[in-house]
């Protein structure tokens, strides 16, 4: 079963290379469409330090429209004149989706939303009120009956302005079920088109939350007149699981944010829901309008503009989400991607899976990497490169492409090893005469000596001179970092004069003294090419 990367989002029949027949359920002719309500610009923007200016909000809204979200909740217009203006600008300029604004059950809030969203192709007013006793009594100081009365009044008022009104029963998962059902029935009667059930404090558990959605559907008599929506927070890390459980029990709109950003531990992550539905069509038989290839780009734009880094192991969009580091996994992937990949990186807009080369990467992965970079090395040279790779990888956490290329270049430029570098130890510091102890091998014999010098490099070169008996004049010595980061590979270059000839030597290592020793020894070995003794 082959993977085709240009399948339409959600229209794919054959997502897994793995034989999923054991999981397959009977499919309906048309999968259920799940509406994606994106609240990155409202709930997401409430994150401390993530405040956006109107231009940035507009830029993100355009990208959300390209991504294919059904509804953009563009802001909370009553919160500030700036936010109201930003929501209005989004409503005026962004096409192809509904633009919503949030309001408390206060006339002024609702007017502010309408002032801003009325310009949208499809405007929506989203009103909310707590339905749990904790919210009604402690926060709002009102009784349950007053809560119903005010909710109904707010929905009626909104309906007079806008045909599309969403009502949210804030803190639904901690609300009295019978009371919440009465609220839902009343707001539907008052004209709400969407009823949203939020797990405001991330308290619900998947079975329980799914069951609550199922019971709402079987208890509220007029529930078929509305789209049932859910909005989950991630305080116990269950936002995605709860949202998926709600979909399995009849929710048809999901409120999400890109990268899962939002109040406290955040909201359900858009990309997780979209890719879970897409990857496990065998379970959900549901689809979204999301252009999945836009996911990664959107994720990075939000992260950059909101100043919130994406954790490396974040599902779908983390930098490691499609990176394989273990040698066994890399070998498996090269033989058949399905061994360790359930999604194609290109489907979320990531060019390809990344192989992170570490000390655990095997020959197969290193060779594959080199071949991709255009190095087709004969076996003996490859073995040298691989040995050096392991040596460097033991000291560096990750070997980058630049590191690997530098290792290959050095190995390619090497002369036959008359003297083989084994190890080096240097004592150096302020007010201390540097001493270097070097071990080399010649014809299988181990040679060790030590020497002092004006600096650690000088001491090392003196020591190598003592062991090899080599006499030369150092003309030039250059050291540079060839790769990035604190643990970058340093490349040393030496030019020496020996018997009237100028010889160059190069060496590389994460340790600069080690690199210098290798470069010096490389020059010595090269001196034997025309001058064997
Ligand atoms: O978490 C929540 O309850 C909300 C509502 C306003 C929908 O964000
Ligand atoms: Zn929320």
XYZ file of C-alpha atoms and ligand atoms in Angstrom:
542
model
C 0.000 0.000 0.000
C 1.782 3.196 -1.101
C 1.521 6.658 0.366
C 0.652 9.519 -1.954
C 1.493 12.871 -0.500
C -0.926 14.871 -2.639
C -4.102 13.362 -1.296
C -6.757 15.963 -0.470
C -6.970 16.648 3.254
C -9.383 14.283 4.828
C -10.172 12.663 1.486
C -7.523 10.001 1.943
C -8.484 6.392 2.019
C -5.173 4.868 2.589
C -3.331 6.811 5.219
C -1.316 4.149 6.907
C 1.226 2.032 5.196
C 0.486 -0.440 7.954
C -2.330 -2.846 7.217
C -5.148 -1.358 9.265
C -7.809 -3.811 8.152
C -8.041 -5.164 11.681
C -9.108 -1.691 12.883
C -11.421 -0.791 10.032
C -15.071 -0.148 10.744
C -17.709 0.090 8.103
C -17.463 3.559 6.577
C -20.270 5.826 5.615
C -20.393 7.227 2.082
C -19.545 10.689 3.445
C -17.336 11.140 6.493
C -18.698 13.507 9.145
C -17.329 17.029 8.832
C -15.918 18.457 12.062
C -15.859 22.252 12.151
C -12.640 23.797 13.386
C -13.254 26.869 15.553
C -9.866 28.475 16.104
C -9.503 30.593 19.224
C -5.752 31.249 18.980
C -6.455 34.985 18.637
C -8.758 35.056 21.680
C -8.109 32.279 24.241
C -4.565 31.840 22.910
C -3.773 35.517 23.072
C -4.664 35.555 26.778
C -1.282 33.906 27.493
C 0.942 36.319 29.416
C 3.457 37.965 27.097
C 1.698 36.765 23.932
C -0.151 40.020 23.186
C -0.220 40.812 19.495
C -0.546 44.123 17.724
C -3.428 44.522 15.216
C -1.131 43.969 12.236
C 0.158 40.705 13.691
C -3.396 39.568 14.463
C -4.372 40.243 10.867
C -1.338 38.353 9.539
C -2.252 35.337 11.674
C -5.936 35.537 10.687
C -5.002 35.424 6.986
C -2.866 32.356 7.647
C -5.689 30.687 9.624
C -7.959 31.253 6.625
C -5.353 29.674 4.321
C -5.105 26.791 6.777
C -8.835 26.273 6.278
C -10.328 26.856 9.735
C -14.113 27.239 9.667
C -14.362 29.913 12.351
C -11.786 32.416 13.592
C -12.517 33.756 17.048
C -10.662 36.995 16.436
C -10.795 38.497 19.911
C -12.760 39.876 22.832
C -13.736 43.356 21.544
C -14.919 44.674 24.932
C -11.480 43.997 26.433
C -9.892 47.028 24.736
C -10.488 49.487 21.876
C -7.367 48.070 20.213
C -8.747 44.539 20.259
C -12.091 45.751 18.925
C -10.322 47.514 16.036
C -8.241 44.405 15.314
C -11.350 42.192 15.214
C -13.049 44.699 12.876
C -10.065 44.727 10.538
C -9.992 40.921 10.429
C -13.754 40.875 9.740
C -13.299 43.331 6.879
C -10.301 41.666 5.250
C -10.320 37.941 5.888
C -12.542 35.862 3.626
C -13.566 32.228 3.437
C -14.491 31.680 7.071
C -16.755 32.881 9.880
C -15.317 35.612 12.112
C -16.493 35.529 15.734
C -15.961 37.784 18.738
C -16.504 36.925 22.406
C -18.907 38.764 24.734
C -20.067 38.423 28.326
C -23.868 38.486 28.746
C -23.629 42.283 28.887
C -25.319 44.449 26.231
C -22.242 46.654 25.820
C -20.022 43.604 25.238
C -22.455 42.257 22.647
C -22.668 45.639 20.898
C -18.875 45.809 20.811
C -18.698 42.384 19.177
C -21.339 43.286 16.613
C -19.654 46.624 15.813
C -16.533 44.654 14.958
C -17.739 41.419 13.319
C -20.611 42.843 11.246
C -18.193 43.377 8.324
C -17.365 39.676 8.077
C -18.517 37.434 5.262
C -20.102 35.330 8.002
C -20.213 37.115 11.403
C -20.817 35.349 14.717
C -21.476 36.641 18.231
C -20.209 34.282 20.942
C -21.710 34.861 24.397
C -20.871 32.943 27.540
C -21.923 32.619 31.140
C -20.824 30.242 33.880
C -23.247 27.386 34.525
C -21.523 25.804 37.532
C -22.529 26.847 41.041
C -18.930 27.885 41.720
C -19.103 30.390 38.881
C -22.697 31.505 39.472
C -22.359 32.005 43.214
C -18.725 32.921 43.832
C -17.868 34.821 40.673
C -21.182 36.181 39.400
C -23.164 36.321 42.660
C -26.346 35.168 40.971
C -28.629 32.195 41.479
C -29.343 29.532 38.890
C -32.672 31.029 37.745
C -31.103 34.439 37.229
C -28.392 32.694 35.194
C -30.972 31.195 32.801
C -32.836 34.501 32.528
C -29.694 36.474 31.688
C -28.421 33.862 29.232
C -31.724 33.904 27.346
C -31.807 37.698 27.305
C -28.249 37.880 25.952
C -28.934 35.341 23.201
C -32.164 37.125 22.164
C -30.365 40.462 22.082
C -27.522 38.996 20.019
C -29.940 37.268 17.642
C -31.515 40.627 16.841
C -28.135 41.771 15.613
C -26.636 38.655 14.072
C -28.107 35.429 12.652
C -25.244 33.303 13.980
C -25.053 33.247 17.794
C -22.984 30.813 19.833
C -23.652 30.248 23.523
C -21.066 28.738 25.911
C -21.938 27.151 29.253
C -18.690 28.097 30.958
C -17.308 25.490 33.400
C -19.705 22.893 31.982
C -17.764 19.909 33.314
C -18.299 21.094 36.914
C -21.923 22.130 36.396
C -25.026 20.397 37.672
C -26.079 18.333 34.651
C -29.854 18.880 34.938
C -29.406 22.623 35.365
C -27.009 22.860 32.417
C -29.495 21.000 30.205
C -32.177 23.533 31.176
C -29.817 26.387 30.203
C -29.021 24.723 26.872
C -32.695 24.155 26.049
C -33.515 27.770 26.904
C -30.725 29.349 24.833
C -31.630 27.189 21.831
C -35.217 28.348 22.208
C -33.908 31.938 22.316
C -32.139 31.459 18.972
C -28.597 30.137 19.556
C -27.230 28.307 16.511
C -24.260 26.738 18.275
C -24.014 25.520 21.867
C -20.511 25.116 23.202
C -19.652 22.903 26.191
C -16.377 24.083 27.728
C -14.187 22.124 30.093
C -12.951 25.496 31.299
C -10.544 24.221 33.950
C -9.426 21.001 32.249
C -11.139 18.895 34.907
C -12.923 16.326 32.730
C -11.794 12.811 31.862
C -12.353 11.393 28.366
C -15.005 8.753 29.230
C -16.843 11.165 31.458
C -16.694 14.073 28.999
C -17.749 11.912 26.049
C -20.612 10.557 28.128
C -21.697 14.076 29.077
C -21.941 15.026 25.381
C -23.931 11.862 24.652
C -26.309 12.575 27.568
C -26.793 16.213 26.509
C -27.808 14.936 23.077
C -30.285 12.494 24.527
C -31.651 14.827 27.235
C -32.096 18.277 25.657
C -35.232 18.035 23.508
C -34.332 20.721 20.929
C -30.615 19.823 20.688
C -30.945 18.844 17.000
C -31.514 22.504 16.115
C -27.905 23.426 16.969
C -24.344 22.472 16.291
C -22.900 21.015 19.460
C -19.381 22.246 20.180
C -16.677 21.533 22.770
C -13.854 23.650 24.161
C -11.320 21.822 26.327
C -8.442 23.078 28.427
C -5.337 21.072 29.081
C -4.755 21.344 32.836
C -4.418 17.562 33.187
C -2.961 17.105 29.707
C -6.298 15.716 28.473
C -7.508 18.453 26.127
C -7.037 16.389 22.971
C -8.349 13.150 24.512
C -11.465 14.892 25.852
C -12.146 16.636 22.549
C -11.813 13.368 20.617
C -14.133 11.628 23.086
C -16.667 14.420 22.501
C -16.408 13.937 18.720
C -17.082 10.229 19.170
C -20.222 11.180 21.054
C -21.629 13.696 18.601
C -19.768 17.025 18.954
C -19.502 18.615 15.522
C -17.503 21.765 16.283
C -14.233 21.783 18.230
C -12.618 24.864 19.718
C -8.865 24.703 19.482
C -5.686 26.762 19.281
C -2.547 26.386 17.199
C 0.264 24.744 19.206
C -2.272 24.312 22.033
C -1.527 27.753 23.448
C -4.026 29.270 25.867
C -4.811 30.069 29.487
C -2.673 28.168 32.031
C -1.757 24.776 30.494
C -3.418 25.823 27.251
C -6.247 24.626 25.036
C -6.700 21.586 22.842
C -4.157 21.782 20.026
C -5.683 22.184 16.572
C -2.977 20.130 14.872
C -3.455 17.191 17.239
C -7.189 16.945 16.571
C -6.842 17.369 12.823
C -4.089 14.780 12.489
C -5.744 12.338 14.907
C -8.919 12.408 12.805
C -6.924 12.067 9.612
C -4.593 9.333 10.841
C -7.320 7.314 12.559
C -10.123 7.577 10.039
C -10.735 3.928 10.867
C -12.003 5.027 14.295
C -13.633 8.402 13.669
C -14.764 8.411 10.035
C -14.627 12.188 10.347
C -12.791 14.866 8.454
C -12.023 18.605 8.586
C -11.457 21.312 5.979
C -7.921 21.906 7.213
C -5.191 22.048 4.572
C -2.799 19.991 6.617
C 0.246 21.049 4.592
C -0.187 24.539 6.093
C 0.040 23.249 9.685
C 3.768 23.557 10.273
C 4.023 27.005 8.721
C 1.109 28.220 10.849
C 2.625 26.732 13.974
C 5.931 28.505 13.418
C 4.254 31.823 12.571
C 2.252 31.754 15.811
C 5.285 30.756 17.831
C 7.360 33.576 16.345
C 4.760 36.335 16.593
C 3.530 35.362 20.050
C 6.971 34.660 21.409
C 6.045 31.190 22.642
C 8.547 28.486 21.691
C 7.183 25.110 20.614
C 8.504 22.353 22.866
C 10.708 19.964 20.797
C 8.610 16.904 21.610
C 5.259 18.621 20.894
C 3.048 16.243 18.915
C 2.836 17.031 15.180
C 4.733 20.351 15.184
C 7.667 19.891 17.604
C 11.114 19.889 16.020
C 11.532 16.253 17.070
C 8.055 15.109 16.006
C 9.453 13.546 12.836
C 13.104 13.192 13.862
C 14.553 9.739 14.367
C 17.610 9.417 16.518
C 18.038 5.778 17.503
C 20.056 3.677 15.062
C 17.450 0.907 15.157
C 14.680 3.374 14.255
C 16.742 5.010 11.505
C 17.509 1.621 10.008
C 13.802 0.703 10.152
C 12.712 3.958 8.515
C 15.182 3.488 5.682
C 13.775 0.031 5.008
C 10.119 1.012 5.354
C 8.822 4.352 6.662
C 5.828 2.667 8.236
C 8.062 0.978 10.808
C 8.281 4.132 12.923
C 6.085 6.740 11.199
C 2.293 6.886 11.396
C 2.056 10.202 9.534
C 4.026 11.642 6.656
C 5.970 14.763 7.664
C 5.176 16.313 4.283
C 1.450 16.070 5.080
C 1.865 18.670 7.817
C 4.205 20.768 5.703
C 7.533 19.476 7.029
C 9.853 18.673 4.130
C 11.069 15.298 5.314
C 11.759 13.258 8.395
C 15.038 14.295 9.958
C 17.679 11.873 11.012
C 19.427 13.133 14.077
C 22.834 11.554 13.945
C 24.035 10.582 17.393
C 26.418 8.008 18.825
C 23.527 5.537 18.537
C 23.125 5.961 14.781
C 24.319 2.913 12.938
C 26.389 2.535 9.740
C 23.265 2.326 7.594
C 21.949 5.732 8.708
C 25.348 7.435 8.416
C 25.903 6.035 4.940
C 22.379 7.087 3.870
C 22.997 10.583 5.185
C 26.284 10.839 3.312
C 24.726 9.597 0.108
C 21.972 12.171 0.374
C 24.711 14.797 0.598
C 26.376 13.358 -2.505
C 29.198 11.372 -0.839
C 29.406 7.848 -2.222
C 32.390 6.535 -0.279
C 34.250 3.307 -0.968
C 34.201 0.874 1.942
C 37.668 1.538 3.484
C 37.146 5.305 3.465
C 33.622 4.940 4.786
C 34.936 2.832 7.691
C 37.422 5.590 8.566
C 34.699 8.214 8.412
C 32.415 6.062 10.538
C 35.118 5.449 13.160
C 35.804 9.178 13.358
C 32.056 9.863 13.430
C 31.656 7.611 16.490
C 34.610 9.281 18.136
C 33.126 12.766 17.656
C 29.580 11.588 18.445
C 30.760 10.297 21.813
C 31.684 13.837 22.720
C 28.953 15.787 20.939
C 25.277 15.205 21.568
C 24.270 15.521 17.929
C 26.213 15.441 14.705
C 24.938 17.979 12.206
C 25.298 17.766 8.439
C 28.140 20.290 8.619
C 29.904 18.164 11.240
C 29.609 15.104 9.059
C 30.858 16.884 5.963
C 33.802 18.257 7.894
C 34.693 14.723 9.069
C 34.516 13.415 5.497
C 36.607 16.269 4.105
C 39.302 15.660 6.684
C 39.341 11.910 6.070
C 39.486 12.419 2.303
C 42.448 14.816 2.632
C 44.367 12.505 4.959
C 47.717 11.014 4.090
C 48.548 7.392 4.968
C 48.871 7.273 8.725
C 52.516 6.652 9.616
C 51.722 8.022 13.049
C 48.204 7.417 14.318
C 46.729 9.781 16.882
C 45.523 7.917 19.972
C 44.909 10.431 22.751
C 45.896 13.666 24.348
C 45.770 15.167 27.805
C 46.558 18.791 28.538
C 47.018 20.662 31.790
C 46.575 24.356 31.296
C 45.162 27.406 33.075
C 45.997 30.884 34.338
C 49.422 31.033 35.968
C 50.181 27.381 35.082
C 52.807 26.222 32.595
C 50.864 24.163 30.068
C 51.864 20.536 29.826
C 50.632 18.205 27.150
C 50.822 14.392 27.173
C 50.254 12.769 23.792
C 49.935 9.118 22.809
C 50.531 8.042 19.201
C 50.950 4.706 17.494
C 53.502 3.726 14.861
C 53.449 0.266 13.281
C 51.326 -0.968 16.216
C 53.763 0.384 18.814
C 52.355 2.837 21.362
C 54.439 5.968 21.904
C 53.712 8.374 24.741
C 55.531 11.495 25.905
C 54.845 14.860 27.468
C 56.165 18.379 26.972
C 55.539 21.916 28.116
C 55.109 25.029 25.974
C 54.000 28.628 25.843
C 50.401 27.592 25.542
C 48.473 24.309 25.330
C 48.838 24.142 21.529
C 52.566 24.875 21.685
C 52.988 22.231 24.411
C 51.109 19.692 22.260
C 53.167 20.427 19.139
C 56.399 20.192 21.197
C 55.273 16.853 22.544
C 54.498 15.508 19.061
C 57.947 16.719 17.927
C 59.548 14.783 20.813
C 57.735 11.569 19.907
C 58.226 11.751 16.137
C 61.620 13.504 16.046
C 60.091 15.743 13.416
C 61.787 19.088 12.907
C 59.892 21.831 11.136
C 59.064 25.523 11.252
C 55.457 26.442 11.910
C 54.459 28.987 9.240
C 50.782 29.311 9.901
C 48.201 28.060 12.376
C 44.492 28.713 11.996
C 41.547 27.602 14.080
C 37.873 28.085 13.228
C 34.491 26.705 14.160
C 33.009 24.884 11.186
C 29.703 24.095 12.814
C 27.379 26.071 15.062
C 26.821 26.036 18.810
C 28.934 25.814 21.947
C 29.881 22.239 21.095
C 30.793 23.135 17.513
C 33.473 21.223 15.664
C 36.687 23.227 15.510
C 38.825 22.811 12.437
C 42.556 23.452 12.722
C 44.882 24.135 9.811
C 48.687 24.191 10.080
C 51.296 25.083 7.467
C 54.821 23.969 8.230
C 58.147 24.154 6.443
C 60.046 20.882 6.385
C 63.209 20.202 4.403
C 62.479 23.242 2.217
C 58.931 22.085 1.464
C 55.687 23.636 2.666
C 53.186 21.105 3.974
C 49.604 21.723 5.071
C 47.714 19.621 7.597
C 44.110 19.689 8.776
C 42.269 18.221 11.724
C 38.822 18.570 13.269
C 37.360 17.857 16.663
C 34.930 19.404 19.179
C 38.090 19.978 21.299
C 40.286 22.659 19.738
C 43.587 21.317 21.158
C 42.678 17.866 19.909
C 41.898 19.383 16.462
C 45.257 21.192 16.490
C 47.154 17.999 17.377
C 45.411 16.111 14.573
C 46.223 18.891 12.078
C 49.896 18.912 13.097
C 50.115 15.144 12.892
C 48.369 15.256 9.499
C 51.139 17.564 8.247
C 53.788 15.195 9.612
C 52.154 12.181 7.954
C 51.956 14.093 4.681
C 55.672 14.755 4.855
C 56.177 10.990 4.404
C 54.312 10.892 1.110
C 57.397 11.999 -0.835
C 59.926 11.351 1.882
C 59.516 7.924 3.470
C 61.786 7.180 6.414
O -12.627 28.188 28.713
C -13.750 28.700 28.531
O -14.736 28.344 29.159
C -13.840 29.768 27.547
C -15.195 30.232 27.183
C -15.264 31.695 27.073
C -15.655 29.538 25.944
O -12.839 30.177 27.002
Zn -11.185 28.731 27.192
